[in-house]
PDB file of C-alpha atoms in Angstrom:
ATOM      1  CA  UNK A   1      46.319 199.588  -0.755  1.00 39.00           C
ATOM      2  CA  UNK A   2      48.992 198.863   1.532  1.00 39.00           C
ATOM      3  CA  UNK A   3      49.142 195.348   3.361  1.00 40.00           C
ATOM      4  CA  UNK A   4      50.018 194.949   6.907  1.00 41.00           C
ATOM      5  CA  UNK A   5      50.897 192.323   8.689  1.00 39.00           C
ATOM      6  CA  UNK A   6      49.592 190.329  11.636  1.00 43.00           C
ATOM      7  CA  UNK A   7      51.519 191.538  15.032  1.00 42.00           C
ATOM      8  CA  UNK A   8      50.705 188.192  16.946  1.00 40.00           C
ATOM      9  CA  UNK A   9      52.322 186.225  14.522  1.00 38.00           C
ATOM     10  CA  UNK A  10      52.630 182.515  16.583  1.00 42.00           C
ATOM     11  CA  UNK A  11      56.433 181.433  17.021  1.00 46.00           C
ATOM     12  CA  UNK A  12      56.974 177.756  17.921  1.00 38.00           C
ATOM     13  CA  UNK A  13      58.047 176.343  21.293  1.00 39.00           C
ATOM     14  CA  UNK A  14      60.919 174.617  21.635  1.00 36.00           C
ATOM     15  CA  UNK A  15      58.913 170.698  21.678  1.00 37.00           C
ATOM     16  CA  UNK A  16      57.303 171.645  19.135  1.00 37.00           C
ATOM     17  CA  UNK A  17      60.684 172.774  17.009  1.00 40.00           C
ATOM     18  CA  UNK A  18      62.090 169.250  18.336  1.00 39.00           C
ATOM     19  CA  UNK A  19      59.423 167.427  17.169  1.00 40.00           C
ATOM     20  CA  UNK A  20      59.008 168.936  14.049  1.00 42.00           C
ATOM     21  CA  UNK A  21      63.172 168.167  13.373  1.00 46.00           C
ATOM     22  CA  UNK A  22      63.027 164.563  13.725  1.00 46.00           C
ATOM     23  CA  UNK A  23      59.328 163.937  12.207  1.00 44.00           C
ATOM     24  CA  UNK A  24      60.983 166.129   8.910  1.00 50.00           C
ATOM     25  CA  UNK A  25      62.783 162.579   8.479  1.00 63.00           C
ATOM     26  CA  UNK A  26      61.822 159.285   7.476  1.00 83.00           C
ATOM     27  CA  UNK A  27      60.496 156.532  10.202  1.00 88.00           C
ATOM     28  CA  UNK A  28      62.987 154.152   8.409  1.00 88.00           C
ATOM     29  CA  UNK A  29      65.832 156.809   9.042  1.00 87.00           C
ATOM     30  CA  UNK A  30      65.287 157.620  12.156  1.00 91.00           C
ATOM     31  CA  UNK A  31      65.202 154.279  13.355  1.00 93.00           C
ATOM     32  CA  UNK A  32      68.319 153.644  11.274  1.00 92.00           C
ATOM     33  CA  UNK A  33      69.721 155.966  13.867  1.00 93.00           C
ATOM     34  CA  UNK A  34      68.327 154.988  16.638  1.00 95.00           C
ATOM     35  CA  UNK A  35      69.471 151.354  16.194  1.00 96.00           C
ATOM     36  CA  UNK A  36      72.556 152.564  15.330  1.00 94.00           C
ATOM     37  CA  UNK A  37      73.102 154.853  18.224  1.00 95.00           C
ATOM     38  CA  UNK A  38      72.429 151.592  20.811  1.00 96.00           C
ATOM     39  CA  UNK A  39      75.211 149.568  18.730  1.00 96.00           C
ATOM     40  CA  UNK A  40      77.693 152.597  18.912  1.00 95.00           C
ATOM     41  CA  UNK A  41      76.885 152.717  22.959  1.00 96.00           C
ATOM     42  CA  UNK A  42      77.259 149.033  23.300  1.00 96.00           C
ATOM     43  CA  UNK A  43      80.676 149.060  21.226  1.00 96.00           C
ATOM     44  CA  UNK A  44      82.002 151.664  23.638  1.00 95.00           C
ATOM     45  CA  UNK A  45      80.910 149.491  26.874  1.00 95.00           C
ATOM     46  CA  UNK A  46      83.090 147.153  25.617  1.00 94.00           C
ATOM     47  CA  UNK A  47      86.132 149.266  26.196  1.00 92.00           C
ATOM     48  CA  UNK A  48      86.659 148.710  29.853  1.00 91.00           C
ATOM     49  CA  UNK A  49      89.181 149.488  32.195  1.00 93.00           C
ATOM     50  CA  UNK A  50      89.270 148.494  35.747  1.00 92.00           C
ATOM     51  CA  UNK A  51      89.686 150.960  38.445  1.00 90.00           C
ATOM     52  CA  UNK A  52      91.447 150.507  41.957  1.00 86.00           C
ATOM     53  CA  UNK A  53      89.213 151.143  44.573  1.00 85.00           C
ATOM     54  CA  UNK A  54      86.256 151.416  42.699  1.00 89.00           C
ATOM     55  CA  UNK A  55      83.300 149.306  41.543  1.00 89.00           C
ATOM     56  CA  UNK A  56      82.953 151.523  38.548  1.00 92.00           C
ATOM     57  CA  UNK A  57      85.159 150.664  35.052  1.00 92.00           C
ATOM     58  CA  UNK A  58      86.465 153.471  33.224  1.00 93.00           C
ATOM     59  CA  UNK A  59      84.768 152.807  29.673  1.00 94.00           C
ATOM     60  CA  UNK A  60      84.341 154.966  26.448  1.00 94.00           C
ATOM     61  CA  UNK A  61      80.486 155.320  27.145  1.00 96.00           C
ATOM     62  CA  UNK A  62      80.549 158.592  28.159  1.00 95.00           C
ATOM     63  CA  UNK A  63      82.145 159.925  25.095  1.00 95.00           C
ATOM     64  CA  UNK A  64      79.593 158.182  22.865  1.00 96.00           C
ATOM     65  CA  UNK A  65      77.048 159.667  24.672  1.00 96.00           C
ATOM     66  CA  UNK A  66      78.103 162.958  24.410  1.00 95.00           C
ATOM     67  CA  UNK A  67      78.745 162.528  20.401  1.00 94.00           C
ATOM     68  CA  UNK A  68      75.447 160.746  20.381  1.00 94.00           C
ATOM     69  CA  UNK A  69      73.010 163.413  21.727  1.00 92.00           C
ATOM     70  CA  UNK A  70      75.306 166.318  20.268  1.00 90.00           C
ATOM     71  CA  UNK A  71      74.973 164.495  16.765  1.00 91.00           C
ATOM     72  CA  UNK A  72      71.578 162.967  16.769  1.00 93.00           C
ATOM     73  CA  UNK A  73      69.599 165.657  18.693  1.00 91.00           C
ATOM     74  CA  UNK A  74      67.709 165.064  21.869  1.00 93.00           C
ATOM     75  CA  UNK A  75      64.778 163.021  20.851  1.00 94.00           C
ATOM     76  CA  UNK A  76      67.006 160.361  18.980  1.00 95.00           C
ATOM     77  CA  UNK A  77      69.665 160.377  21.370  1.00 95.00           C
ATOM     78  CA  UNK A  78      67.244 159.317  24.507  1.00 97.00           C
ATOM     79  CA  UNK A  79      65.584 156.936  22.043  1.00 97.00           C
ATOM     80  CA  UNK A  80      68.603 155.221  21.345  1.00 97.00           C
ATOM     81  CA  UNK A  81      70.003 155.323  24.839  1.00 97.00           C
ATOM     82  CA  UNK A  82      66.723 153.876  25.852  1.00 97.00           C
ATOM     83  CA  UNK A  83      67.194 150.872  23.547  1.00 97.00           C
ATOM     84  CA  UNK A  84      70.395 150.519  24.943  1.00 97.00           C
ATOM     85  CA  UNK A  85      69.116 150.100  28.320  1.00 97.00           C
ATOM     86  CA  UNK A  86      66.391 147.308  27.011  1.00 97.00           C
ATOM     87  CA  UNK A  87      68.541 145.850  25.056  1.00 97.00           C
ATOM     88  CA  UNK A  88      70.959 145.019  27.779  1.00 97.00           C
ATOM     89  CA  UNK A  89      68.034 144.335  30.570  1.00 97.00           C
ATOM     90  CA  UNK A  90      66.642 141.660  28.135  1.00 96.00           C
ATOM     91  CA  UNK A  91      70.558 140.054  28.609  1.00 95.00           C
ATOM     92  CA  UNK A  92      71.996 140.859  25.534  1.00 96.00           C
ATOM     93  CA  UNK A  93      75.911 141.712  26.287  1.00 96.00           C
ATOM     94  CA  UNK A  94      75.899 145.113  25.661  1.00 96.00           C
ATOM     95  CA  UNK A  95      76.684 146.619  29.109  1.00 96.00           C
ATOM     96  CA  UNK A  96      80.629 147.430  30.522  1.00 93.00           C
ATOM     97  CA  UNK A  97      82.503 143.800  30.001  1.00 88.00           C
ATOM     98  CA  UNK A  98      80.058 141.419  27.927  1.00 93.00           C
ATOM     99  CA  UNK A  99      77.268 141.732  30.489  1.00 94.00           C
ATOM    100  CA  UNK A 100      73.672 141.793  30.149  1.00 95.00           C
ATOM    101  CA  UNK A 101      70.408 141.272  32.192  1.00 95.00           C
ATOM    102  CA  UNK A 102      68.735 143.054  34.816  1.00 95.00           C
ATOM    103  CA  UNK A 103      70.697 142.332  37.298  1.00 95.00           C
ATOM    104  CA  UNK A 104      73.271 145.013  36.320  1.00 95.00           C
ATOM    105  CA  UNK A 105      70.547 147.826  36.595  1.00 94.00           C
ATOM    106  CA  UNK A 106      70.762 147.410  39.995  1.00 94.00           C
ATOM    107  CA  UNK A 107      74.278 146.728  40.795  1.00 94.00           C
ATOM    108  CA  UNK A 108      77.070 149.795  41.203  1.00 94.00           C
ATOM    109  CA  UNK A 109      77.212 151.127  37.767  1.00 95.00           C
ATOM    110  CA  UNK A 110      73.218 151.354  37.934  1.00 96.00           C
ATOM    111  CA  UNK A 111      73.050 154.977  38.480  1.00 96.00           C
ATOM    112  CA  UNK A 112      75.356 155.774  35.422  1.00 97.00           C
ATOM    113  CA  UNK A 113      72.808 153.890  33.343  1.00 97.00           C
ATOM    114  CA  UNK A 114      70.005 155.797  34.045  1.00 97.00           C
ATOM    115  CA  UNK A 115      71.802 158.669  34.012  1.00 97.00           C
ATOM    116  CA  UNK A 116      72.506 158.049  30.073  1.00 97.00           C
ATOM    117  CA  UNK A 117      69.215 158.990  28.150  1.00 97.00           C
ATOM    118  CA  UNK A 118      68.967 162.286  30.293  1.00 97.00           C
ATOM    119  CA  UNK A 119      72.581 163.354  29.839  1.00 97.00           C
ATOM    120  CA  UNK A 120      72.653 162.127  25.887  1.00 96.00           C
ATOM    121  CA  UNK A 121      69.386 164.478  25.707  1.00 96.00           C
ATOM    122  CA  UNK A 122      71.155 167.534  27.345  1.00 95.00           C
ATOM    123  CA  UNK A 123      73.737 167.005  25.056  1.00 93.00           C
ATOM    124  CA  UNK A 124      71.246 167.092  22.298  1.00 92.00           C
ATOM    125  CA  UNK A 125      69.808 170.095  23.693  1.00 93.00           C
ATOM    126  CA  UNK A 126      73.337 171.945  23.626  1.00 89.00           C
ATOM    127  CA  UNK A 127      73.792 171.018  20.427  1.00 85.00           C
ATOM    128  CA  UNK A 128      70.074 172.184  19.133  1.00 84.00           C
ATOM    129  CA  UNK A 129      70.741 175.861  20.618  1.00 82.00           C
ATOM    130  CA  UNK A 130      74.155 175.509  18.950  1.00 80.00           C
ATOM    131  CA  UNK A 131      76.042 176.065  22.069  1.00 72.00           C
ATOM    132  CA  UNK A 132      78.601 173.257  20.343  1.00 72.00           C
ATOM    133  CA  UNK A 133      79.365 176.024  17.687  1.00 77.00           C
ATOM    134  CA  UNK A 134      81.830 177.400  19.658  1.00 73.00           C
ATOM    135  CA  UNK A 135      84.724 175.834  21.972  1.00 72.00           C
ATOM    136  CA  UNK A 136      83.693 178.660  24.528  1.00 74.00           C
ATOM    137  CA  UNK A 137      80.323 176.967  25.186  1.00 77.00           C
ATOM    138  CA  UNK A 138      80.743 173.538  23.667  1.00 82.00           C
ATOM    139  CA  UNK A 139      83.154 172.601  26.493  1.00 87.00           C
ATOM    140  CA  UNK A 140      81.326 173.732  29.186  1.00 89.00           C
ATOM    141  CA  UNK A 141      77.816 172.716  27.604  1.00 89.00           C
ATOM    142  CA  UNK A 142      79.495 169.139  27.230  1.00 92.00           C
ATOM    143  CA  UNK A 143      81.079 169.264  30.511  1.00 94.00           C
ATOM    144  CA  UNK A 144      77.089 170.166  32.122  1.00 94.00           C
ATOM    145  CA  UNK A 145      75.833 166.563  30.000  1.00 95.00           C
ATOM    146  CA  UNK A 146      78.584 164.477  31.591  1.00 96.00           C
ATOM    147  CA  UNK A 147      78.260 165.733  35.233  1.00 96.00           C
ATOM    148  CA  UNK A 148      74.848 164.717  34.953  1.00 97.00           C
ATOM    149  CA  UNK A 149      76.083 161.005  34.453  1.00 97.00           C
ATOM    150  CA  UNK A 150      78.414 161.416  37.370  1.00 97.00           C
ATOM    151  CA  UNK A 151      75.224 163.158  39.375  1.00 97.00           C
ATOM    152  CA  UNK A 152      72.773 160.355  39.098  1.00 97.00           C
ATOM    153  CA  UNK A 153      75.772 157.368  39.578  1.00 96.00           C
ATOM    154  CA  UNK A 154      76.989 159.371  42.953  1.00 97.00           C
ATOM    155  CA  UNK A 155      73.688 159.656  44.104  1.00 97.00           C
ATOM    156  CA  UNK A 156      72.755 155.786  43.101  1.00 97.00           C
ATOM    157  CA  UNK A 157      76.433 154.758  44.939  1.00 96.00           C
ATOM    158  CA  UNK A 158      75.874 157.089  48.384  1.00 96.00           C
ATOM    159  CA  UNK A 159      72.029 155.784  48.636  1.00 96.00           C
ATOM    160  CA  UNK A 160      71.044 153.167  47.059  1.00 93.00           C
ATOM    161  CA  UNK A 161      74.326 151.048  47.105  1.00 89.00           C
ATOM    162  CA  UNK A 162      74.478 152.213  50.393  1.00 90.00           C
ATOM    163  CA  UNK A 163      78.087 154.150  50.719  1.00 93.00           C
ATOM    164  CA  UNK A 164      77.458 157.694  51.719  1.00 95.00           C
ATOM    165  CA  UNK A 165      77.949 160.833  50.125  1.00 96.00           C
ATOM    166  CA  UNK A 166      81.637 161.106  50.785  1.00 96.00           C
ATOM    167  CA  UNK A 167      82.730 157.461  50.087  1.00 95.00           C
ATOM    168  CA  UNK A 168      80.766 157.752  46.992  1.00 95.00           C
ATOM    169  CA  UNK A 169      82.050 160.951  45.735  1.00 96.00           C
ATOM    170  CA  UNK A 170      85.569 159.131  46.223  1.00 95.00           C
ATOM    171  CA  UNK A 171      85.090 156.162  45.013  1.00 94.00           C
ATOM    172  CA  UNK A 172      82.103 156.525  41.821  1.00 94.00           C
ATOM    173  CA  UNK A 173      83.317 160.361  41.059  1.00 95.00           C
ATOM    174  CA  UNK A 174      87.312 161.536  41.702  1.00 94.00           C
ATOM    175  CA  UNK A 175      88.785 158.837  39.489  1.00 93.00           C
ATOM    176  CA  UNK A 176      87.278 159.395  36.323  1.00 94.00           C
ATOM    177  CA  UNK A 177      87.425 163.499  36.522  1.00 93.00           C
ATOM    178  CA  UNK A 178      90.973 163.369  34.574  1.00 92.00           C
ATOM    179  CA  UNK A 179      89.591 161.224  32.110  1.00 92.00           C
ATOM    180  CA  UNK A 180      86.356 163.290  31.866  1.00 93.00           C
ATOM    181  CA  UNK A 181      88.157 166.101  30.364  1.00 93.00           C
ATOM    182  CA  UNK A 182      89.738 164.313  27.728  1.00 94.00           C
ATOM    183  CA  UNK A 183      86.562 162.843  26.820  1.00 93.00           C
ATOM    184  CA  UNK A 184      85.206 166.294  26.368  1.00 92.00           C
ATOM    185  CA  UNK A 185      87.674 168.084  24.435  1.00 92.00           C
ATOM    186  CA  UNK A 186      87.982 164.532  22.490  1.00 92.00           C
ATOM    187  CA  UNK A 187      83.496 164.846  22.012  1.00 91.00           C
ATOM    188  CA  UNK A 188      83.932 168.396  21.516  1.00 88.00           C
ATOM    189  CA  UNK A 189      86.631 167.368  18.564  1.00 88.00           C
ATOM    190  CA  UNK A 190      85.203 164.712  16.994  1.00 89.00           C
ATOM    191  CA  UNK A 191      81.732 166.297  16.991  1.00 87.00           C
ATOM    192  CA  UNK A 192      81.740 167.755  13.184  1.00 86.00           C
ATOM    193  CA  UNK A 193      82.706 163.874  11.975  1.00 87.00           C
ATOM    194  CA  UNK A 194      79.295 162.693  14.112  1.00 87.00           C
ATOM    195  CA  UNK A 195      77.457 165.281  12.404  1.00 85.00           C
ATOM    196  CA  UNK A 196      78.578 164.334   8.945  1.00 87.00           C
ATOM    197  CA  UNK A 197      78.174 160.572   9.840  1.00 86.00           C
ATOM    198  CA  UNK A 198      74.232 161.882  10.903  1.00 86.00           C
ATOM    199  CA  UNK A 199      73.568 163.259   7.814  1.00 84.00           C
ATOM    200  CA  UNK A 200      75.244 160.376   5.223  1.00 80.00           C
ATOM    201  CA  UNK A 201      72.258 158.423   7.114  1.00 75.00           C
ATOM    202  CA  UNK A 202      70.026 157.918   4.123  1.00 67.00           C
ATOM    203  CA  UNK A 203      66.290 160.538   3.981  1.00 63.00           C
ATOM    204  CA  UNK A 204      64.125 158.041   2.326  1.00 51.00           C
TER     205      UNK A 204
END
């Protein structure tokens, strides 16, 4: 007798492969990470610079959220980002210079925040296809997560803060483009050490 196999055999979609990735792990690990991703991202806020002619600091929190959602995935990156963003709307100091509360989610640097659980995810994304396997698409698959930062604090700055496209784009945007690529060639670097960190997290 010969045996043949089903044609239509199902394949899984990419939510499900996500989902199916982080629930392989404890609860107790993943929020292990999670928690831990929120300190790393509030340790990084703390590194700020001031910039002339601009109400936006130059901190390390891009770079941790590249490393974050490259090393933790998608899911646990936007979870942790998330708990960043509570934690420091419920006043704890964890935003750029000691400060907490509300009040800095809708100040100049608001836009950057929200920005952070959708670029940390992208980043996770890139990572998941293992685009970051390779310095041919790891730069420019980094590069795509941090625009998106840049994207939703431009937009926040010309709109919302009320200082056009332009003035926005000159003031939220030009000054930290320098910087930006030695924060992904530095993410793009370091990114093997995250993943080992990731996986010394204990499984049980």
């Amino acid at each position: 007798m010969v045996m043949t196999m089903n044609a239509t055999t199902p394949t899984m979609t990419l939510p499900q492969a996500i989902a199916g990735r982080v629930a392989g792990d404890s609860i107790l690990r993943n929020a292990l990470l999670i928690v831990a991703g929120s300190l790393l991202l509030a340790l990084s806020a703390q590194v700020a610079i001031p910039v002339a002619f601009s109400p936006v600091p130059l901190t390390l929190q891009p770079l941790a959220i590249l490393l974050l959602g490259a090393a933790m995935g998608p899911s646990r990156a936007f979870a942790a980002v998330a708990l960043y963003l509570v934690e420091g709307a419920t006043g704890l100091p964890v935003f750029a210079g000691g400060r907490g509360g509300v009040a800095v989610l809708a100040g100049p640097t608001a836009g950057y925040l929200f920005a952070f659980p959708f670029a940390a995810a992208l980043a996770g994304w890139i990572a998941q296809n293992r685009w970051t396997r390779h310095p041919l698409t790891a730069i420019p698959g980094l590069a795509a997560a941090l625009a998106l930062i840049h994207l939703g604090g431009w937009v926040w700055l010309a709109t919302v803060y009320g200082l056009g496209a332009e003035n926005a784009f000159i003031t939220g945007v030009a000054p930290f483009l320098v910087n930006d690529v030695v924060k992904v060639l530095a993410a793009a670097a370091l990114l093997p050490a995250a993943e080992k960190i990731v996986r010394s997290f204990p499984r049980q």
